[in-house]
mmCIF file of C-alpha atoms in Angstrom:
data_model
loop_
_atom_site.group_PDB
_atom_site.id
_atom_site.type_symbol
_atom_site.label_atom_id
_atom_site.label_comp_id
_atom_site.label_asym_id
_atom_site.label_seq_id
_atom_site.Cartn_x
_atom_site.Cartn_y
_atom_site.Cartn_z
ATOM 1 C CA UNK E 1 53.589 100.001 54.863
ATOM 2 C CA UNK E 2 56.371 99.097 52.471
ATOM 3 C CA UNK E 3 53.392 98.190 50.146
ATOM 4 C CA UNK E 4 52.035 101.526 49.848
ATOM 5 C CA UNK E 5 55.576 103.421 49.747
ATOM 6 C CA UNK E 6 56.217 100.800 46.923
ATOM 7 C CA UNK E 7 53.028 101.680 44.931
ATOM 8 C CA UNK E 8 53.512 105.208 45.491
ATOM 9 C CA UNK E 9 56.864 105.422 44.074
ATOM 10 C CA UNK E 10 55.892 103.211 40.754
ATOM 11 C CA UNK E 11 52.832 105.748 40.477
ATOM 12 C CA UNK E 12 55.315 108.860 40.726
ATOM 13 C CA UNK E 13 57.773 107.338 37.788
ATOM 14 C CA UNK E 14 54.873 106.724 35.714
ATOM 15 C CA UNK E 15 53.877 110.249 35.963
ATOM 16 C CA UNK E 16 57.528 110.920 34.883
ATOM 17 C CA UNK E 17 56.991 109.513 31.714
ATOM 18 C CA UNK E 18 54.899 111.194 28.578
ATOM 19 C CA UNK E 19 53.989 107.790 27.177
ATOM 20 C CA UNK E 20 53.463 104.404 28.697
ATOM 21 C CA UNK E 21 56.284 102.053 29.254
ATOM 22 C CA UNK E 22 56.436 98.709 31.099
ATOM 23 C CA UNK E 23 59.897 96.780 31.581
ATOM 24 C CA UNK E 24 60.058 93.501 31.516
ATOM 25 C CA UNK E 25 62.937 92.955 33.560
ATOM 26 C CA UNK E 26 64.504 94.647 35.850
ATOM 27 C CA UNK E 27 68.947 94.574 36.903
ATOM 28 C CA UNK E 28 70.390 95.573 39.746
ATOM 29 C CA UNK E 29 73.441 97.783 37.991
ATOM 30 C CA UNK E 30 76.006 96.944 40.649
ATOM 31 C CA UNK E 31 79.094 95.440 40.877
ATOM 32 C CA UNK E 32 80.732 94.714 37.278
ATOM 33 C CA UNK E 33 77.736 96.626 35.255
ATOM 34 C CA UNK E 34 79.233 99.729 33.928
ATOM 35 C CA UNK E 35 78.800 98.143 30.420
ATOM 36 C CA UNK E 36 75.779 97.179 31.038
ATOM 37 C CA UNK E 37 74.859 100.674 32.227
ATOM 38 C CA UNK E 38 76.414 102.291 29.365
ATOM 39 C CA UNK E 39 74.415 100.101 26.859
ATOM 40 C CA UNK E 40 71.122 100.945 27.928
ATOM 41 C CA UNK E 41 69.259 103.515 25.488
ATOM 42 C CA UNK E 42 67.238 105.439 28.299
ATOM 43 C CA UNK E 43 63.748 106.384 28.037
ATOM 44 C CA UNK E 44 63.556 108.006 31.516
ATOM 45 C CA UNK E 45 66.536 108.166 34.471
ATOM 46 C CA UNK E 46 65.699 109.287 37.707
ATOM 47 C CA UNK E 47 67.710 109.737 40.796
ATOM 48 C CA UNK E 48 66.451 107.994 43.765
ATOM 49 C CA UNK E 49 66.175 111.170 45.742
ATOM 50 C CA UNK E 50 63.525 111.878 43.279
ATOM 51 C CA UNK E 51 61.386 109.032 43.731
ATOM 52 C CA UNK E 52 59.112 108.554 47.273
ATOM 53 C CA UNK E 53 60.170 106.289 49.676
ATOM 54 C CA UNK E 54 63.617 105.743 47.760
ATOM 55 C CA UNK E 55 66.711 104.985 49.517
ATOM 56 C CA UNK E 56 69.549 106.685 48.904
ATOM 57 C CA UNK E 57 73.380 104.874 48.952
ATOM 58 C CA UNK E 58 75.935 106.046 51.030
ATOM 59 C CA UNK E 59 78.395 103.557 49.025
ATOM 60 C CA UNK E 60 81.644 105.054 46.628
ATOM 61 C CA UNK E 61 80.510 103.141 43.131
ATOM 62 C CA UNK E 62 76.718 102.768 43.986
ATOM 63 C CA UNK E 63 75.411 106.065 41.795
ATOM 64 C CA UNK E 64 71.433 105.969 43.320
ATOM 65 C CA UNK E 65 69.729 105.913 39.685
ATOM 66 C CA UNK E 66 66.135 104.333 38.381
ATOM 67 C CA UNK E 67 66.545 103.901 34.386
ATOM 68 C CA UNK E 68 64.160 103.119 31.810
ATOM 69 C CA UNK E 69 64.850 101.966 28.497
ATOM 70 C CA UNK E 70 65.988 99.436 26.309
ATOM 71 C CA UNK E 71 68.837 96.833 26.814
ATOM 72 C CA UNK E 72 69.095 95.267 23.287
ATOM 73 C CA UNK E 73 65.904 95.724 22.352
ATOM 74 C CA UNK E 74 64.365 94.544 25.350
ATOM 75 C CA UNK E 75 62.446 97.027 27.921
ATOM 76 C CA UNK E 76 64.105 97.028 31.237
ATOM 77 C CA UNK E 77 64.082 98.647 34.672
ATOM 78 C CA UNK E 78 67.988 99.388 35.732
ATOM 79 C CA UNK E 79 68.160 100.109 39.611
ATOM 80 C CA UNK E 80 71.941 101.717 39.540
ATOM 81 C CA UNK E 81 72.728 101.483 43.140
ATOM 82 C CA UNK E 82 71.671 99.920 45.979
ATOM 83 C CA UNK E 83 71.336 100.095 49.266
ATOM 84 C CA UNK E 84 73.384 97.286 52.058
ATOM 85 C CA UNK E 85 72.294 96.567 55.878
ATOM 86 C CA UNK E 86 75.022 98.355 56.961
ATOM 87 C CA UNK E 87 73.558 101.284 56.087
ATOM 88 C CA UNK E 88 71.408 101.187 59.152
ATOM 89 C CA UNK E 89 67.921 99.978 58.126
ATOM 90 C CA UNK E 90 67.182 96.168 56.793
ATOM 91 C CA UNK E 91 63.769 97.130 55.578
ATOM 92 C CA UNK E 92 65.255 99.777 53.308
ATOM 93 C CA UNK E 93 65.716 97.774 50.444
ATOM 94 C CA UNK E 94 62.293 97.092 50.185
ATOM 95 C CA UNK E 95 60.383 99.593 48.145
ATOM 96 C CA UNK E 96 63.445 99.356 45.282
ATOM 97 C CA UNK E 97 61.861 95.709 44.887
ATOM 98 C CA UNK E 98 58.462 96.274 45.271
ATOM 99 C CA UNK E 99 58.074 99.191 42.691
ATOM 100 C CA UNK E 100 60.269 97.220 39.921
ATOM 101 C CA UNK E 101 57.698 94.862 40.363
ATOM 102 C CA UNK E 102 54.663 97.440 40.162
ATOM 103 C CA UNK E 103 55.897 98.624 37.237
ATOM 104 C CA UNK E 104 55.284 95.091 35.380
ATOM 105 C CA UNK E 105 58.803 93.374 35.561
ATOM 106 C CA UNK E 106 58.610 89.580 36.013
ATOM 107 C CA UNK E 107 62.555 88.747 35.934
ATOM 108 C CA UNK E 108 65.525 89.809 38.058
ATOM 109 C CA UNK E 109 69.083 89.980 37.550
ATOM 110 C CA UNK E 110 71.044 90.627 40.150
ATOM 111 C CA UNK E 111 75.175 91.800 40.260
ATOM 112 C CA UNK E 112 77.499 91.489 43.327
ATOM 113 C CA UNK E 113 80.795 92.187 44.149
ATOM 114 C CA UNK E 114 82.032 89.273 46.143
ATOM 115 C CA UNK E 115 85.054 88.024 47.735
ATOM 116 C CA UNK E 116 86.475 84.021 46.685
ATOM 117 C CA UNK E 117 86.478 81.212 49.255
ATOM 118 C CA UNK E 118 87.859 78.861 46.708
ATOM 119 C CA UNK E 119 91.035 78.628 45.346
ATOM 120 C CA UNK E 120 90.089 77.876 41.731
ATOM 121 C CA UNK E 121 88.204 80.799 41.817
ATOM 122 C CA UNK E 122 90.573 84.381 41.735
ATOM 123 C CA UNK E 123 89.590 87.648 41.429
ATOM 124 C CA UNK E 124 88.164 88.398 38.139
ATOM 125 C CA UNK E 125 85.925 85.221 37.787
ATOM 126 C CA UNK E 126 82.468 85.404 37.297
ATOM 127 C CA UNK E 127 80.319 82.744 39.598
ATOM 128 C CA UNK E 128 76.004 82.138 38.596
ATOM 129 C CA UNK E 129 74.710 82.113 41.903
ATOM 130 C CA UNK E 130 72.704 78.557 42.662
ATOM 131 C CA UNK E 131 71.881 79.932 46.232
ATOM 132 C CA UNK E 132 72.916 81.640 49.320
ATOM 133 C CA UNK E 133 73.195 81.404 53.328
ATOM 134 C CA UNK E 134 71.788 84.271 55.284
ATOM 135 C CA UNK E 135 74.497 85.595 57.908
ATOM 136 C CA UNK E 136 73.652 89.028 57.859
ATOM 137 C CA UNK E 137 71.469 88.910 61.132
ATOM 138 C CA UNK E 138 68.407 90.510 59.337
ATOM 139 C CA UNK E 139 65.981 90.227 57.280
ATOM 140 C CA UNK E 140 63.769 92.194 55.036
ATOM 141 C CA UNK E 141 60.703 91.170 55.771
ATOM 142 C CA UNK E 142 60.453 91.315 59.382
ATOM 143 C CA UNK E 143 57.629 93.746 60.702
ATOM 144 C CA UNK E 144 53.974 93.572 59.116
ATOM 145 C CA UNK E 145 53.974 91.304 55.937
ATOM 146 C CA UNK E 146 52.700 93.552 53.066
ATOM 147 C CA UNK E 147 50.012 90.800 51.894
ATOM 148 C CA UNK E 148 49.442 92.132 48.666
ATOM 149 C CA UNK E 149 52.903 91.271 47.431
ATOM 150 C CA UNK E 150 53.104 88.231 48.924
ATOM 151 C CA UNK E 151 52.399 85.787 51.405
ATOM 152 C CA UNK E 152 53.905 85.812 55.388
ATOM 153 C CA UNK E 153 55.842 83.247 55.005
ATOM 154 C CA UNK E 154 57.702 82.472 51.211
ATOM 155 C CA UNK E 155 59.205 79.774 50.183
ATOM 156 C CA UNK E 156 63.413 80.061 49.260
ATOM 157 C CA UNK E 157 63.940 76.819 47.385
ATOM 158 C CA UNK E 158 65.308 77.268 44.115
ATOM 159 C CA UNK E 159 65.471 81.047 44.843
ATOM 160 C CA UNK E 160 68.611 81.602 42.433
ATOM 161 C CA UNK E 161 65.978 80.323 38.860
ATOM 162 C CA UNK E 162 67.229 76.788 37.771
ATOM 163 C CA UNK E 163 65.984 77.617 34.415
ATOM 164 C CA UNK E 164 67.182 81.331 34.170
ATOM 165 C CA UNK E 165 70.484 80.057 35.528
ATOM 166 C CA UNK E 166 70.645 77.509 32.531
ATOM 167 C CA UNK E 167 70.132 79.874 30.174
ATOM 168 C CA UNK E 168 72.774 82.386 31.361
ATOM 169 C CA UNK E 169 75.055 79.061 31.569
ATOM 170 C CA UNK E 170 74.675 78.411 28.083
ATOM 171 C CA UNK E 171 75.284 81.973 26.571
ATOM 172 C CA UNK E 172 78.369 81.481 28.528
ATOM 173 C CA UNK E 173 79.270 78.659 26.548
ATOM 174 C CA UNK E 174 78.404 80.313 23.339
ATOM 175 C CA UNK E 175 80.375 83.297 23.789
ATOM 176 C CA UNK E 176 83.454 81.310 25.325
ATOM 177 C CA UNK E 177 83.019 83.073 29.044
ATOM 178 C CA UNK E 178 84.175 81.455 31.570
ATOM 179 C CA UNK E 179 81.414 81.384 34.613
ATOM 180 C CA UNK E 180 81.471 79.269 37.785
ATOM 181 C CA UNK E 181 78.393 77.950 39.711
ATOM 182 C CA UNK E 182 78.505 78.607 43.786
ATOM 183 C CA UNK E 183 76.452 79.707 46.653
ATOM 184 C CA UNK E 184 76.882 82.857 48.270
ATOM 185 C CA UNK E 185 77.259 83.567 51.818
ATOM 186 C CA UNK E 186 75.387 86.648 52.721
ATOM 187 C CA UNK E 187 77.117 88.916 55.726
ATOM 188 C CA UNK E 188 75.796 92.196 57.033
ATOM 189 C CA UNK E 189 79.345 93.992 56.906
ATOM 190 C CA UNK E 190 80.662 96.779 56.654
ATOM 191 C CA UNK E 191 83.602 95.126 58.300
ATOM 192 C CA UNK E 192 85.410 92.025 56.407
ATOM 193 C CA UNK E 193 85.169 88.682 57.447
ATOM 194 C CA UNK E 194 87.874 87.022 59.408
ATOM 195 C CA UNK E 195 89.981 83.855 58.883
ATOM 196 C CA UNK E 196 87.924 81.921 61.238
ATOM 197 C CA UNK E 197 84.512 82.618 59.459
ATOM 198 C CA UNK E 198 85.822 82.149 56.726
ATOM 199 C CA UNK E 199 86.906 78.825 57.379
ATOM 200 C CA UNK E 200 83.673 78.260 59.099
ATOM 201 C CA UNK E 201 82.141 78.996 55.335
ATOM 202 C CA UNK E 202 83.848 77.033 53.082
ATOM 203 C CA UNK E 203 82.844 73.736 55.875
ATOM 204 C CA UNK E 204 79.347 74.888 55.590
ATOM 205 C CA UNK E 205 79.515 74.671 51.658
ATOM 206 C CA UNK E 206 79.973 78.376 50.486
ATOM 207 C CA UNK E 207 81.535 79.448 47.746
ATOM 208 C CA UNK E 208 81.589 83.374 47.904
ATOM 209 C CA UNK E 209 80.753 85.647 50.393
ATOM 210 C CA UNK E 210 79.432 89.257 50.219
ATOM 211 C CA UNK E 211 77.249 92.019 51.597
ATOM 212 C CA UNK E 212 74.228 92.545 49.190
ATOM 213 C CA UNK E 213 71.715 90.084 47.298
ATOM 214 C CA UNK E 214 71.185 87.929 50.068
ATOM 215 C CA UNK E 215 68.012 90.753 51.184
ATOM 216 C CA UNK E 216 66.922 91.400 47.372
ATOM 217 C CA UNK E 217 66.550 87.595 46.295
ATOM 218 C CA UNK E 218 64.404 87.772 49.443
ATOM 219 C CA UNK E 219 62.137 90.350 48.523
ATOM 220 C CA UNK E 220 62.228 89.541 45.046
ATOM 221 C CA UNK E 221 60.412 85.986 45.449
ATOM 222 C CA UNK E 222 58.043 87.449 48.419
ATOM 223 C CA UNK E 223 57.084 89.375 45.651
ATOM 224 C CA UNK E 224 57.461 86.805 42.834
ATOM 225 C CA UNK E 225 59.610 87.646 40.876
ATOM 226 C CA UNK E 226 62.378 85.186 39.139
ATOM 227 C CA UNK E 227 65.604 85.594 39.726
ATOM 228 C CA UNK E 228 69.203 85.069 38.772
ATOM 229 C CA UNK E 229 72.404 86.494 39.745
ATOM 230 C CA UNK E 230 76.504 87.116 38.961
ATOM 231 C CA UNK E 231 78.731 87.595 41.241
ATOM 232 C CA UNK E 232 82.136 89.294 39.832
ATOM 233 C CA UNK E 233 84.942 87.951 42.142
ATOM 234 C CA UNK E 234 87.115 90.742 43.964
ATOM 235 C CA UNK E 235 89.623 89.405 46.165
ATOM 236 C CA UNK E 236 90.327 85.936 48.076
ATOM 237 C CA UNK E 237 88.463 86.015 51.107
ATOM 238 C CA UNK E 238 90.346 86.697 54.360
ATOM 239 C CA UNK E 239 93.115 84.695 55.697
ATOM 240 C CA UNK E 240 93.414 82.788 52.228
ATOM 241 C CA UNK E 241 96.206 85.014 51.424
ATOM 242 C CA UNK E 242 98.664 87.063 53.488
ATOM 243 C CA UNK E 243 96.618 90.615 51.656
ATOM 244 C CA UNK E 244 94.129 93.263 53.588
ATOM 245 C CA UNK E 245 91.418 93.718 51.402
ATOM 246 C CA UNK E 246 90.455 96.702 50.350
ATOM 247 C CA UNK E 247 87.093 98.837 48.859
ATOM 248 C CA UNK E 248 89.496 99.656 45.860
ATOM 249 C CA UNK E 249 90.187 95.954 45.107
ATOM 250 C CA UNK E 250 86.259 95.965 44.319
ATOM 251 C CA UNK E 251 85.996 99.028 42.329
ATOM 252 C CA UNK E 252 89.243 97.518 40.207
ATOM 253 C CA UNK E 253 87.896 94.011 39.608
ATOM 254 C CA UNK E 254 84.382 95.143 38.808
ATOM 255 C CA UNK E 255 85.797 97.003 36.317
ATOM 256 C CA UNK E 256 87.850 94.440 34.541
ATOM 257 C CA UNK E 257 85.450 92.248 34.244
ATOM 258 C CA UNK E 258 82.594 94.795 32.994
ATOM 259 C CA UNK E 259 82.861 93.556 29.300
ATOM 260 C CA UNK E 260 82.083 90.180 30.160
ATOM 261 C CA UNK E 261 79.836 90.517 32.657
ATOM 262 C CA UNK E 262 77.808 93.088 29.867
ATOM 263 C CA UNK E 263 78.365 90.263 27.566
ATOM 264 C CA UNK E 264 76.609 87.951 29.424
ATOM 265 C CA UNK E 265 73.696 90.266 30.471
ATOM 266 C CA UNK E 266 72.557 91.366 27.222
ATOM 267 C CA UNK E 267 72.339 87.711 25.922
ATOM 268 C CA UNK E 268 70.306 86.539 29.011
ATOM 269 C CA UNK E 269 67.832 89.507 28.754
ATOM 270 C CA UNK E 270 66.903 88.680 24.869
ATOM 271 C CA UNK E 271 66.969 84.764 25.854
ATOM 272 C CA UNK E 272 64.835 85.377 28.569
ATOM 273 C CA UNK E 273 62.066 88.155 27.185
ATOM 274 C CA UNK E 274 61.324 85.545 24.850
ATOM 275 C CA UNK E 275 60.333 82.908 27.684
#
């Protein structure tokens, strides 16, 4: 049971350490959170192949790495690296969840890389994620429900934190940093969309479409924990320009808009370790 994996892995990390720690929040490193990364002053890092029940990434960029520490001041769990459907088993992303929770976080912020079905919005922009549309085909919590994480059935609305989107909204403002609101469109990949879905999309009232979050925002409220999210804008989605899209176009964009998206992250987790 995912439970049990979960609780063993959080009880293995804790025997890691040589004095107690408990984050507060935890942050998927992803897409765009290099600065983030780098900012951290680590108490403990641990490679996923280390830790029971841990998934390991088979993705160029996604480094497979539990830190503890301190992200201005605040004590956080960093998962660096994650794991995607497409890497042949939906439930996989499970015990990541489940043992940031175990180990006290209440908060999650989320990173994506994620490709624009708007035209206002280019590669490089930064879009707070207000919610998302499932077509990946899967979902996490299929099989036996682990009831002592949550209940069968959990509720999505609001999923993407009104209030911890508000507050990200307004550091925005007060560091003059551009962010967009959208929903994301969740796809199992690895392949890209075509011109046709994406058309289909943007009728249906997405914004940006990827191949992550969509299963963690999912687990994370089974499990009840708040959540917000970024998404760093990579390329225009397909058939919006004459361009192939590329791996390398991520890797590029995430990295140009690391600063900000750092920026943005330390703010929220002092704002919101106050709450």
């Amino acid at each position: 049971m995912a439970e049990e994996a979960a609780g063993a892995a959080a009880a293995a990390i804790r025997a890691s350490l040589t004095e107690a720690f408990t984050p507060v929040i935890a942050i998927t490193l992803g897409s765009g959170c290099g600065d983030v990364a780098d900012a951290i002053k680590p108490v403990k890092v641990i490679n996923y192949s280390d830790i029971p029940g841990f998934p390991v990434s088979t993705v160029q960029g996604h480094a497979g790495q539990l830190i503890l520490g301190h992200l201005a001041g605040v004590p956080i769990v960093g998962l660096k690296g994650r794991v995607h459907y497409y890497e042949g088993n939906p439930r996989s992303m499970v015990v990541p969840v489940y043992t940031v929770k175990l180990l006290g976080a209440k908060y999650l912020m989320i990173t994506n890389a994620s490709g624009s079905l708007r035209e206002e919005m280019g590669p490089g922009a930064l879009v707070a994620l207000t919610d998302h549309m499932n077509f990946s085909g899967a979902n996490p919590l299929i099989g036996p429900n682990s009831d002592g994480m949550g209940p069968r059935f959990p509720s999505l609305y609001n999923a993407y934190d009104p209030e911890l989107r508000s507050i990200l909204l307004d550091i925005a403002k007060d560091k003059d940093v551009k962010v967009h609101e959208g929903v994301y469109v969740g796809t199992s990949g690895p392949s890209f969309e075509t011109p046709a879905e994406i058309k289909a999309y943007r009728v249906l009232g997405g914004d940006v479409v990827g191949m992550s979050t969509v299963g963690e925002v999912i687990l994370a409220r089974h499990c009840d924990l708040r959540v917000c999210a970024i998404s760093v804008v990579v390329n225009y989605a397909a058939g919006m320009t004459d361009q192939h899209i590329t791996h390398e176009e991520t890797l590029h964009f995430t990295k140009l808009a690391a600063e900000r998206v750092a920026t943005l992250v330390m703010g929220w987790v002092q704002r919101v370790s106050n709450l």
